[in-house]
Every structure is written in C-alpha cells, then in structure tokens.
PDB file of C-alpha atoms in Angstrom:
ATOM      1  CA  UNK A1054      11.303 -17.544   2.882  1.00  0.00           C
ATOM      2  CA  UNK A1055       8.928 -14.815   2.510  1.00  0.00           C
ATOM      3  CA  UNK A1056       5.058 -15.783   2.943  1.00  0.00           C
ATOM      4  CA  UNK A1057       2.554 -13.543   1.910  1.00  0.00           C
ATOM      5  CA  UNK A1058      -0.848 -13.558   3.212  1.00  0.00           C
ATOM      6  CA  UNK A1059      -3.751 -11.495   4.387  1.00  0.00           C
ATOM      7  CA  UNK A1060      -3.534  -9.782   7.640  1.00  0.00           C
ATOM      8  CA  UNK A1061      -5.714 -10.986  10.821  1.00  0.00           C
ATOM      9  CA  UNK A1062      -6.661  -9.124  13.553  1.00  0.00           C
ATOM     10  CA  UNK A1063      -3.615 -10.223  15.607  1.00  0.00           C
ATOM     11  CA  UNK A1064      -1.079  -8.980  13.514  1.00  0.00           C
ATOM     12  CA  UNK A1065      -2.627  -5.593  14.019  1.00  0.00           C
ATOM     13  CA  UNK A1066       0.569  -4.397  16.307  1.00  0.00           C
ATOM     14  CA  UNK A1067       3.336  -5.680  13.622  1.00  0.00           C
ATOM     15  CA  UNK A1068       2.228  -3.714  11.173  1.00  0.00           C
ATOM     16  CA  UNK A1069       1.697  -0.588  13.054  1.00  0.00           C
ATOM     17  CA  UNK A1070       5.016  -0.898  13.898  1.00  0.00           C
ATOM     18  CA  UNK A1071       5.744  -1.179  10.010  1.00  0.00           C
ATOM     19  CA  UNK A1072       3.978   1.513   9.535  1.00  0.00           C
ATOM     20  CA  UNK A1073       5.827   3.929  11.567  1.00  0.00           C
ATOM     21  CA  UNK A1074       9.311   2.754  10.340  1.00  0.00           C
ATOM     22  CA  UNK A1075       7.646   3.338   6.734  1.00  0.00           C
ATOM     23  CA  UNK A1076       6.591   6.774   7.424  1.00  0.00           C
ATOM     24  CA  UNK A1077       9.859   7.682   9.168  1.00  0.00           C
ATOM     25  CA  UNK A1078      11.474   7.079   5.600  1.00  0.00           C
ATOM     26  CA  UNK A1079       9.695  10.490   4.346  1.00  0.00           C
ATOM     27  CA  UNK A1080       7.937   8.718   1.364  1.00  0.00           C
ATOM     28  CA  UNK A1081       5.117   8.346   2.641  1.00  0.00           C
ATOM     29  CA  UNK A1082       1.411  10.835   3.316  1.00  0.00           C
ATOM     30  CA  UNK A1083       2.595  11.219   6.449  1.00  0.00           C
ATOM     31  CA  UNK A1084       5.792  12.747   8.330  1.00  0.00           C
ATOM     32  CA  UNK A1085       7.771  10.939  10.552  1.00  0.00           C
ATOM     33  CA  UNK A1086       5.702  10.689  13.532  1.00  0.00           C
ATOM     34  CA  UNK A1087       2.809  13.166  12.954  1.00  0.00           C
ATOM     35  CA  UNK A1088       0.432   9.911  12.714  1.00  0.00           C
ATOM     36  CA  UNK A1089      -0.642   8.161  16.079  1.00  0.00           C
ATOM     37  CA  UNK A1090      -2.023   4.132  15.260  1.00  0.00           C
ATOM     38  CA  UNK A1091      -3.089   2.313  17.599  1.00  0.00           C
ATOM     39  CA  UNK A1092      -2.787  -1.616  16.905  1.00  0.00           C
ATOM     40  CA  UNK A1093      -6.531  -1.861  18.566  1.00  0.00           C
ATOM     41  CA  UNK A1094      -7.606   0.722  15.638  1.00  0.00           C
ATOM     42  CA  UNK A1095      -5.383  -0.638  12.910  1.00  0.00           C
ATOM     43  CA  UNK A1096      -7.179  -3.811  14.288  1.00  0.00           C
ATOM     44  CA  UNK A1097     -10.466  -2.369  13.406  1.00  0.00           C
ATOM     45  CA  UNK A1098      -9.410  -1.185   9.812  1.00  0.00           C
ATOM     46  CA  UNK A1099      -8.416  -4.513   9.156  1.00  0.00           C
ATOM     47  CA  UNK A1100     -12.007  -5.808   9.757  1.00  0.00           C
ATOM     48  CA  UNK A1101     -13.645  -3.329   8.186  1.00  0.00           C
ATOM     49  CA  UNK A1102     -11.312  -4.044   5.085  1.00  0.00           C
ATOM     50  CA  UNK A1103     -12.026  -7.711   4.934  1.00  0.00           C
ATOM     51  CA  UNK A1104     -15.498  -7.379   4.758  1.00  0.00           C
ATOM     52  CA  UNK A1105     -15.173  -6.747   1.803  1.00  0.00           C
ATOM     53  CA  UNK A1106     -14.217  -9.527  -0.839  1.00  0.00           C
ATOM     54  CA  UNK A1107     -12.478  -6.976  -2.648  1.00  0.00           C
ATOM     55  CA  UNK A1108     -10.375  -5.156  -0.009  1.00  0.00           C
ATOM     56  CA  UNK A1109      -8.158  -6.774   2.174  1.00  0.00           C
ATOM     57  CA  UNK A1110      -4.561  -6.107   4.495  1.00  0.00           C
ATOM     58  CA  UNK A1111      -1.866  -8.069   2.891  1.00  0.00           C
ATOM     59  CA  UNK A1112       1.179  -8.666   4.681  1.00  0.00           C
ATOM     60  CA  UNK A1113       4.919 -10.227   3.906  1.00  0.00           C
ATOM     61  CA  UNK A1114       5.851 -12.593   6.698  1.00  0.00           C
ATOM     62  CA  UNK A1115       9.479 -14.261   7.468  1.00  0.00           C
ATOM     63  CA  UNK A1116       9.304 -16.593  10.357  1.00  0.00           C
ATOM     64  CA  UNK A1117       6.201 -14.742  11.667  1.00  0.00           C
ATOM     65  CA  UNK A1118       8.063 -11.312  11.255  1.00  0.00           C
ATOM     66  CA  UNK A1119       6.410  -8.920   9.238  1.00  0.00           C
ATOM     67  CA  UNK A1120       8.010  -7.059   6.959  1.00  0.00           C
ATOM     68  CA  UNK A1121       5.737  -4.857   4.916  1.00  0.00           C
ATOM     69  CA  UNK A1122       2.103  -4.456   3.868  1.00  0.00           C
ATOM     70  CA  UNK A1123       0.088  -3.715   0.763  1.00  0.00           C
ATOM     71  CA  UNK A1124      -3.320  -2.516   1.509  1.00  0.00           C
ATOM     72  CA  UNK A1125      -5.821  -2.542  -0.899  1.00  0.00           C
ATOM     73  CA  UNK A1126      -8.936  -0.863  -0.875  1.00  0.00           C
ATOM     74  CA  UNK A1127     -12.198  -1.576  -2.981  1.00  0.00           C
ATOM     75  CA  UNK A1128     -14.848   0.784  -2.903  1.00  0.00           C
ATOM     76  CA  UNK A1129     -18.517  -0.423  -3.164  1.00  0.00           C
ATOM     77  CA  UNK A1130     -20.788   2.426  -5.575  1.00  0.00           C
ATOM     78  CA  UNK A1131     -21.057   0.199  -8.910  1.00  0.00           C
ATOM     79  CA  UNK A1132     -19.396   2.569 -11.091  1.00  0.00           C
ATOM     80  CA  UNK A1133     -15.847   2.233  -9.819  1.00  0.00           C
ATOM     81  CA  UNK A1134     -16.358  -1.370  -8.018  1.00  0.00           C
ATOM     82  CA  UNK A1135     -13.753  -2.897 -10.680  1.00  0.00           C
ATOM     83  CA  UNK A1136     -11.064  -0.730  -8.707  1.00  0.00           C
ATOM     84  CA  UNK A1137      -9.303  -0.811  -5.869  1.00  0.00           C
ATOM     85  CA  UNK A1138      -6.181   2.152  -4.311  1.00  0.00           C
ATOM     86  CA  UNK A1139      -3.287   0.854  -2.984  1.00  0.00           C
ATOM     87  CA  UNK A1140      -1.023   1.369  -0.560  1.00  0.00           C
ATOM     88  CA  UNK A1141       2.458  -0.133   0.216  1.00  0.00           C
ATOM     89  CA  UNK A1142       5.252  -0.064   3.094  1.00  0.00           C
ATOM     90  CA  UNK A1143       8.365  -2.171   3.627  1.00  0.00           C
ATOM     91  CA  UNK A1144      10.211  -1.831   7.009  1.00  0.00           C
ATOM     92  CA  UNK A1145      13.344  -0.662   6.339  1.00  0.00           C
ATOM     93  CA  UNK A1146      15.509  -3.735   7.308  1.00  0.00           C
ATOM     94  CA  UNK A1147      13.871  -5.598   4.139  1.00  0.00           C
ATOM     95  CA  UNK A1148      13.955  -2.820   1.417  1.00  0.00           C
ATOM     96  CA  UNK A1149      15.371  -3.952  -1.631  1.00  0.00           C
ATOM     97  CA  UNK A1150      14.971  -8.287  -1.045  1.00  0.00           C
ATOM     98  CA  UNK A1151      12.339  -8.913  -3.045  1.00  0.00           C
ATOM     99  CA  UNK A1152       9.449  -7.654  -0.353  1.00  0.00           C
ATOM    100  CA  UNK A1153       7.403  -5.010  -2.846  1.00  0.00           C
ATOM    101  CA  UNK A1154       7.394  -7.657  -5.634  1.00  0.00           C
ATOM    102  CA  UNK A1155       6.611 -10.064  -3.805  1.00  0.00           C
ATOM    103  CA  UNK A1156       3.468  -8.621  -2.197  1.00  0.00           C
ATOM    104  CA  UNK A1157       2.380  -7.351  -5.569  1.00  0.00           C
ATOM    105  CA  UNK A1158       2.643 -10.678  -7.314  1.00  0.00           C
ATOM    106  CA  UNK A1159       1.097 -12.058  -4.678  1.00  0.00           C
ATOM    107  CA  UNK A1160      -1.975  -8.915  -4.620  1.00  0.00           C
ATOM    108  CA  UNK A1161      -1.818  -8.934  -8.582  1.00  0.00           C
ATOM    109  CA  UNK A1162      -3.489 -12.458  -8.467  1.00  0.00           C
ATOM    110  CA  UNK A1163      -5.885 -12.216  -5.686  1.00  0.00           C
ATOM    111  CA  UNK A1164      -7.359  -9.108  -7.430  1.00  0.00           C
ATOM    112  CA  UNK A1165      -7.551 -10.954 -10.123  1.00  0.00           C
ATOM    113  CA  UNK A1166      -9.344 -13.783  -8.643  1.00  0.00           C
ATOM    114  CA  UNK A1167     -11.961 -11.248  -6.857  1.00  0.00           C
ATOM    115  CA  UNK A1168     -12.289  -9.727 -10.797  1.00  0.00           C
ATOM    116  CA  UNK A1169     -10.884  -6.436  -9.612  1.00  0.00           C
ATOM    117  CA  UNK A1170     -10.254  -4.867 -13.575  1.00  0.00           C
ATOM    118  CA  UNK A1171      -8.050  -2.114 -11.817  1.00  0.00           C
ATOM    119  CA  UNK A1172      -5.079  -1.194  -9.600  1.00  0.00           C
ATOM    120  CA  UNK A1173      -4.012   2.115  -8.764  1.00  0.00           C
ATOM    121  CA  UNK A1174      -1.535   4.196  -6.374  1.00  0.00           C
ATOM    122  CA  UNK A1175       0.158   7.173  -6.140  1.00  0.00           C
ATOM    123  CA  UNK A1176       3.665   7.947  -5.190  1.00  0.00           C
ATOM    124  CA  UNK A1177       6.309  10.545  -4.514  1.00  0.00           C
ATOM    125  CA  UNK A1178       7.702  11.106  -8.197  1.00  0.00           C
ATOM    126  CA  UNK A1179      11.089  11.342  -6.461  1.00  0.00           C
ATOM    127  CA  UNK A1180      10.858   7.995  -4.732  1.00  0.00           C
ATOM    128  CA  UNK A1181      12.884   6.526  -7.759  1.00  0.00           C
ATOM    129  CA  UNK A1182      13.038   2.780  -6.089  1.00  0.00           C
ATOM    130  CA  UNK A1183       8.855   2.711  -5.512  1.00  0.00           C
ATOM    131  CA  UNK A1184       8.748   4.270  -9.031  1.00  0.00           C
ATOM    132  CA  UNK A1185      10.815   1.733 -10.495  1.00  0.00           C
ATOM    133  CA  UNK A1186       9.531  -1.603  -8.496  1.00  0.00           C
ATOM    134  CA  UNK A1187       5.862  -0.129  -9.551  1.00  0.00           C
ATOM    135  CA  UNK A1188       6.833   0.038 -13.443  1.00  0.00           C
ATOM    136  CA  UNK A1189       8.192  -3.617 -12.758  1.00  0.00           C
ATOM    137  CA  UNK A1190       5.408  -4.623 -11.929  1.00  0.00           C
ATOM    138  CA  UNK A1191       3.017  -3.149 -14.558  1.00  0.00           C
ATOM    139  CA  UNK A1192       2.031   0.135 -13.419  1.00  0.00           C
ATOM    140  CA  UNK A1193       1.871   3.108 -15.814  1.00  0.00           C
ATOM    141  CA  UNK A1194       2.467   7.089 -14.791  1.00  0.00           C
ATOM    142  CA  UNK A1195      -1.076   8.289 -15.865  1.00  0.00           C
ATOM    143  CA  UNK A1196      -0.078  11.581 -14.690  1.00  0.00           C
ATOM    144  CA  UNK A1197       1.382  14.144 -11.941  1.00  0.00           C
ATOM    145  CA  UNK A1198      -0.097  15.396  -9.422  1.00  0.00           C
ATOM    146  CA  UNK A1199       1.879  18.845  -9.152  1.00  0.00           C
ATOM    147  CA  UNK A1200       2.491  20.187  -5.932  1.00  0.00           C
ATOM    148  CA  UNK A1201       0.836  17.518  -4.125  1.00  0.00           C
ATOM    149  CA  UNK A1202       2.567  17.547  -1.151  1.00  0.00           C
ATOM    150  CA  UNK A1203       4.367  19.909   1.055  1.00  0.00           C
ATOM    151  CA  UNK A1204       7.613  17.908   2.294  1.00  0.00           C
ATOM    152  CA  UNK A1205      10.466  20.029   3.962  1.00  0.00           C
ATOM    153  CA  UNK A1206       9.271  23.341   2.688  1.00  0.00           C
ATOM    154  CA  UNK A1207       8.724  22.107  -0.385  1.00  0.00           C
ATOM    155  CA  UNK A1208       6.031  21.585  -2.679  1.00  0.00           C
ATOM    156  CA  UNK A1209       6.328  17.868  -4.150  1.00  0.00           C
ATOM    157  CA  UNK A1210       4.836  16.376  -7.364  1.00  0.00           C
ATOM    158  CA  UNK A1211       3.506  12.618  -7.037  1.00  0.00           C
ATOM    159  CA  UNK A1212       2.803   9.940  -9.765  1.00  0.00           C
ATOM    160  CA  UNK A1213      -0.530   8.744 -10.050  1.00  0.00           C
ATOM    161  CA  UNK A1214      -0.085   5.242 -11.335  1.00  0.00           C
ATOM    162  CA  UNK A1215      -2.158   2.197 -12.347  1.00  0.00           C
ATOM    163  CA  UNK A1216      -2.734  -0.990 -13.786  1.00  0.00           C
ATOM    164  CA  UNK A1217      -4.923  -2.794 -15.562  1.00  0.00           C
ATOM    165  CA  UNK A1218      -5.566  -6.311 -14.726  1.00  0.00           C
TER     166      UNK A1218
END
C-alpha cells in the first residue's frame, strides 16, 4: 500500500536516487545526468522547505521504499503567498500505479489545510502521461511556454499549468 507523507531528513538519499532515475526519463529540467545531488544537500533543501508551513517534500512510500516525490514550494512576499510551484518525479518502476495521483490527492489537501489558494507546474507539452494525470487531477493549460527548452537539438514548448484550490 502506498503511504504518502512528508519527507525527513533521512530520506534525503532515496529520493536523490529518485531523482536521478526521473531525470534519466528526459522529462524533466534536467538531462540525464548533467545534475550532481548530494543526499547531504537534498538533506538541506528539505529543511529549508519545511520551515515553511507552506512548503514541504512529499514523498510516496511502499514498505519504506520510495517511489516518487512532489515538492512544493511556497514563497513568502505577501502578494503571491496563496501559491505554491510544484514539482513531481516517479521512479520508473512505479509509473503508471497510481503514484502521481496519489501524491497529488494527498498534496491537494494539505495545501488546502495550510490555505494555499493556488497550485501550479509546468511540464513538457509532449509528456502526454504528466499532461494527462495533471488534467486528472484539476490542472488547467494556462498557456505555452514556446521554445522553452532545448532537448536533443530541439527547441521544446512546455505547459504552464495550475489549479485553483
């Protein structure tokens, strides 16, 4: 069964390993390998995040295994303190059982509960199954971000997504 719950300082090296297997799918900001983590800084990130009430490292657990992570970040200047960016990675052993909707039910409420007004991401328009699980789960294409990215000699357009809670 799949437990979702905020991240700790000691599940710092999990994710980073996560992390990497999420960026080696090619969805992500990041190439394969370009980014070096270290679990003592990811570590760090995580307490900086949880200071405040409105940020936070969520993670999907199976038998202390995680699986994926949703991080969501508040920011504190008054004007845009209702909001917080988002961003999501499932290893790629548990894509497609439930992970992403999980974790976003799960992040849905808590914001909720912290009176967050505001969720928003952005995503690879041609990552059709984050596209998809995102509109699932109540997130609307605001617009594109054209040329956004430069994957594979490419320029590539990205959703920018949100949703009001």
């Amino acid at each position: 069964m799949i437990k979702i719950r905020k991240a700790e300082n000691r599940d710092a090296e999990q994710i980073v390993q996560v992390i990497k297997n999420a960026e080696d799918s090619g969805y992500m900001m990041f190439n394969p390998g370009e980014r070096q983590i270290s679990p003592e800084s990811f570590a760090k990130f995580i307490d900086v995040l949880s200071a405040n009430e409105k940020s936070g490292v969520f993670i999907a657990c199976e038998e202390h295994q995680v699986l994926g992570y949703l991080i969501v970040q508040n920011e504190n200047p008054r004007r845009i303190s209702h909001r917080a960016y988002t961003v999501m990675g499932v290893h790629s052993d548990s894509r497609g059982k439930g992970v992403g909707k999980a974790m976003f039910s799960h992040v849905i409420a808590w914001a909720k509960s912290v009176d967050l007004h505001r969720l928003e991401l952005t995503v690879i328009a041609e990552n059709a199954s984050a596209v998809t699980l995102y509109q699932k789960m109540g997130f609307e294409i605001e617009g594109v971000k054209r040329d956004s990215l430069f994957i594979n000699d490419d320029y590539v357009d990205e959703y920018y997504m949100a949703k009001l809670l």
